[in-house]
Coordinates of C-alpha atoms in Angstrom, one line a residue:
M1 CA -109.5 31.6 -63.5
S2 CA -107.5 29.4 -61.2
V3 CA -108.7 27.7 -58.0
P4 CA -109.4 28.6 -55.3
T5 CA -111.8 31.2 -56.8
P6 CA -112.8 34.5 -55.1
H7 CA -115.9 32.6 -53.8
I8 CA -114.8 29.0 -53.2
K9 CA -111.7 28.3 -51.2
A10 CA -111.2 24.6 -52.0
K11 CA -109.5 22.2 -54.3
P12 CA -111.4 20.4 -57.1
E13 CA -110.9 17.1 -55.3
D14 CA -112.7 18.5 -52.3
F15 CA -116.0 18.2 -54.1
A16 CA -118.0 15.1 -55.1
P17 CA -119.2 14.8 -58.7
T18 CA -122.7 15.7 -57.4
V19 CA -123.4 18.7 -55.2
L20 CA -126.7 19.5 -53.5
M21 CA -127.3 23.2 -53.4
P22 CA -129.8 24.7 -50.9
G23 CA -130.0 28.5 -50.9
D24 CA -129.5 28.8 -47.1
P25 CA -126.0 28.1 -45.6
L26 CA -127.7 26.9 -42.4
R27 CA -129.6 24.3 -44.4
S28 CA -126.3 23.2 -45.9
R29 CA -124.9 22.6 -42.4
F30 CA -128.1 20.9 -41.3
I31 CA -127.9 18.4 -44.2
A32 CA -124.2 17.7 -43.5
E33 CA -124.8 17.2 -39.8
T34 CA -128.0 15.2 -40.2
F35 CA -127.4 13.0 -43.2
L36 CA -123.7 12.8 -44.2
E37 CA -121.0 10.6 -42.6
D38 CA -117.6 12.1 -42.0
A39 CA -118.6 15.5 -43.3
V40 CA -115.8 18.0 -43.8
L41 CA -116.2 21.7 -44.2
V42 CA -114.6 22.5 -47.6
N43 CA -115.7 26.1 -48.1
N44 CA -116.8 28.9 -45.8
V45 CA -116.0 32.0 -47.9
R46 CA -118.6 34.7 -47.1
G47 CA -120.3 32.1 -44.8
V48 CA -121.4 30.1 -47.8
Q49 CA -120.9 26.7 -46.2
G50 CA -119.9 23.7 -48.3
Y51 CA -119.4 20.2 -47.0
T52 CA -118.3 16.9 -48.4
G53 CA -119.0 13.5 -46.8
T54 CA -120.7 10.2 -47.7
Y55 CA -124.3 9.1 -47.9
K56 CA -124.9 5.4 -47.9
G57 CA -121.3 4.9 -48.9
K58 CA -121.3 7.4 -51.8
K59 CA -119.3 10.7 -51.8
V60 CA -121.7 13.7 -51.8
S61 CA -121.2 17.4 -51.4
V62 CA -123.6 20.1 -50.2
M63 CA -123.0 23.8 -50.5
A64 CA -125.3 26.8 -50.3
S65 CA -126.0 28.9 -53.4
G66 CA -127.3 32.1 -51.7
M67 CA -130.5 33.8 -52.9
G68 CA -131.3 34.8 -56.5
M69 CA -130.1 34.0 -59.9
P70 CA -126.9 36.2 -59.7
S71 CA -125.7 34.3 -56.6
M72 CA -126.7 30.9 -58.0
G73 CA -125.1 31.9 -61.3
I74 CA -121.7 32.5 -59.5
Y75 CA -121.5 29.4 -57.4
S76 CA -122.9 26.9 -59.9
Y77 CA -120.7 28.4 -62.7
E78 CA -117.5 28.0 -60.6
L79 CA -118.5 24.4 -59.5
F80 CA -119.2 23.3 -63.0
N81 CA -116.2 25.0 -64.7
F82 CA -113.4 25.1 -62.1
F83 CA -114.0 22.3 -59.7
G84 CA -115.1 19.5 -62.0
V85 CA -118.6 19.1 -60.6
E86 CA -120.8 17.1 -63.0
N87 CA -124.2 17.4 -61.4
I88 CA -126.0 20.0 -59.2
I89 CA -129.3 19.4 -57.5
R90 CA -130.9 22.6 -56.2
I91 CA -133.0 21.9 -53.1
G92 CA -134.9 24.9 -52.0
S93 CA -138.2 26.4 -51.1
A94 CA -140.9 27.6 -53.5
G95 CA -144.2 29.4 -53.4
A96 CA -147.1 27.4 -54.9
M97 CA -149.2 29.2 -57.5
H98 CA -152.2 26.9 -57.3
A99 CA -154.5 26.4 -54.3
D100 CA -154.4 22.6 -54.5
I101 CA -150.6 22.4 -54.0
P102 CA -150.2 21.8 -50.3
L103 CA -147.4 23.1 -48.0
R104 CA -144.4 20.7 -47.7
S105 CA -145.3 18.9 -51.0
L106 CA -142.5 18.7 -53.6
V107 CA -142.3 20.4 -57.0
I108 CA -139.7 19.0 -59.4
G109 CA -138.7 21.5 -62.0
M110 CA -138.9 20.0 -65.5
S111 CA -138.3 23.5 -66.8
A112 CA -137.8 27.0 -65.5
S113 CA -139.4 30.2 -66.8
Y114 CA -137.8 33.4 -65.8
N115 CA -138.1 37.2 -65.9
S116 CA -134.4 37.8 -65.7
K117 CA -131.8 39.1 -68.2
F118 CA -129.5 36.2 -67.4
A119 CA -129.8 34.6 -70.8
D120 CA -128.9 37.8 -72.7
Q121 CA -125.2 36.9 -72.2
Y122 CA -125.5 34.1 -74.7
Q123 CA -126.6 36.4 -77.5
L124 CA -129.1 33.8 -78.9
P125 CA -131.4 34.7 -81.8
G126 CA -134.5 33.9 -79.8
V127 CA -135.8 33.1 -76.3
Y128 CA -134.0 30.3 -74.5
A129 CA -136.0 27.6 -72.5
P130 CA -134.0 26.3 -69.6
T131 CA -134.7 22.6 -68.8
A132 CA -133.5 20.0 -66.3
S133 CA -131.4 17.0 -67.1
F134 CA -133.8 14.4 -68.3
T135 CA -131.8 11.5 -66.7
M136 CA -131.8 13.3 -63.3
L137 CA -135.5 14.2 -63.7
R138 CA -136.5 10.7 -64.5
N139 CA -134.5 9.3 -61.6
A140 CA -136.0 11.8 -59.2
V141 CA -139.6 11.0 -60.3
D142 CA -139.0 7.2 -60.1
T143 CA -137.4 7.6 -56.6
A144 CA -140.2 9.9 -55.4
E145 CA -142.7 7.3 -56.4
K146 CA -140.8 4.6 -54.5
M147 CA -140.6 6.8 -51.5
G148 CA -144.4 7.6 -51.6
L149 CA -143.8 11.3 -51.7
D150 CA -146.4 14.0 -52.6
Y151 CA -144.9 15.6 -55.6
R152 CA -145.6 17.4 -58.9
V153 CA -143.5 17.8 -62.0
G154 CA -143.7 20.8 -64.3
N155 CA -142.6 24.3 -65.1
I156 CA -141.4 26.6 -62.3
L157 CA -140.8 30.3 -62.3
S158 CA -137.4 31.8 -61.3
N159 CA -138.4 35.3 -60.3
D160 CA -135.8 38.1 -59.8
L161 CA -138.2 39.8 -57.4
F162 CA -139.3 38.6 -54.0
Y163 CA -141.0 41.8 -53.1
D164 CA -142.7 43.2 -56.2
D165 CA -145.2 45.9 -57.0
G166 CA -147.9 43.5 -58.1
N167 CA -149.0 40.0 -57.3
R168 CA -145.7 38.0 -57.1
G169 CA -145.9 36.6 -60.6
L170 CA -149.4 35.0 -60.5
E171 CA -149.8 36.0 -64.2
W172 CA -147.7 32.9 -64.9
Q173 CA -150.4 30.7 -63.3
K174 CA -152.5 30.7 -66.4
M175 CA -149.6 29.1 -68.3
G176 CA -149.5 26.1 -65.9
V177 CA -146.5 27.3 -63.9
L178 CA -146.6 25.4 -60.7
A179 CA -144.5 27.5 -58.3
V180 CA -142.1 30.4 -58.0
E181 CA -138.6 30.4 -56.6
M182 CA -135.5 32.4 -57.5
E183 CA -132.6 30.3 -58.7
A184 CA -133.4 27.3 -61.0
A185 CA -133.2 29.0 -64.4
A186 CA -129.7 30.3 -63.8
L187 CA -128.6 26.8 -62.7
Y188 CA -130.2 25.2 -65.7
M189 CA -128.5 27.7 -68.1
N190 CA -125.1 27.3 -66.5
A191 CA -125.4 23.5 -66.7
A192 CA -126.4 23.6 -70.4
R193 CA -123.5 25.9 -71.3
A194 CA -121.0 23.8 -69.4
G195 CA -122.4 20.5 -70.8
K196 CA -123.3 19.4 -67.3
N197 CA -126.5 18.2 -65.5
A198 CA -128.9 20.1 -63.2
L199 CA -132.2 19.6 -61.4
A200 CA -134.3 21.7 -59.0
I201 CA -136.3 20.0 -56.3
C202 CA -138.3 22.4 -54.2
T203 CA -140.5 22.1 -51.1
I204 CA -143.6 24.3 -51.0
S205 CA -143.0 26.7 -48.2
D206 CA -145.9 29.0 -48.9
N207 CA -149.0 29.2 -51.1
I208 CA -149.4 32.5 -52.8
V209 CA -153.1 31.8 -53.5
T210 CA -154.2 30.7 -50.1
G211 CA -151.8 32.7 -48.0
E212 CA -150.5 29.6 -46.0
E213 CA -146.9 29.6 -45.1
C214 CA -144.2 27.7 -43.1
S215 CA -142.1 29.4 -40.5
A216 CA -138.4 30.3 -41.1
E217 CA -137.4 27.4 -38.8
D218 CA -139.5 25.0 -40.8
R219 CA -137.8 26.1 -44.0
Q220 CA -134.4 25.6 -42.5
N221 CA -134.8 22.2 -40.8
S222 CA -138.0 20.3 -41.6
F223 CA -137.9 19.9 -45.4
T224 CA -136.3 16.5 -45.0
H225 CA -138.2 14.6 -47.7
M226 CA -136.7 16.9 -50.4
M227 CA -133.2 16.4 -48.8
E228 CA -133.5 12.6 -48.7
L229 CA -134.8 12.5 -52.3
A230 CA -131.9 14.5 -53.5
L231 CA -129.4 12.5 -51.5
T232 CA -130.8 9.2 -52.9
I233 CA -130.5 10.2 -56.5
A234 CA -127.1 11.8 -55.9

């Protein structure tokens, strides 16, 4: 496939080596307007806003992924394979699976379990375990420590279902899974296949056990610790 692609109307040089990927296009715009200098809109196909600017003198891009593994699968695949992007940091929301994980704390995804058929395409003779880039993971943990952030590191669940017929995946709680989101596993698999790097940093927007939750406006605009952490390691 040549560029521009059906989903990204840009040139490879329009993107920085590292792209931050929130799910929400409005969060992408918020990051660009709040944190980046000289931010330029480089993609707006289907309203999936992508910007490139500088953060503390370094070129950084931010572009939305949309919701779910299929959407993340499309955008991260194209960025890795057609636009020369080397690193993608997912910054999104997640639902805590344990009562002692508070709202607005961070979960850094060391690995991502999933209930999707996404990995079937690789025709592997077993079950694949998607993991983050260790270099990016270590950098994120070290930086979170220096910033004094409330964070946890571990396994997260990428769930194909937001509304399900049961209990939103709490069966995974007994295996130590920290939180549930919808995109990280696809990102990690695309990165592995392309020989690139990926990490998911999520802010807890709701707690499935306690029933606490943040508002939609909070999710869009107030998760700044996650954003600053990702920008710093970018």
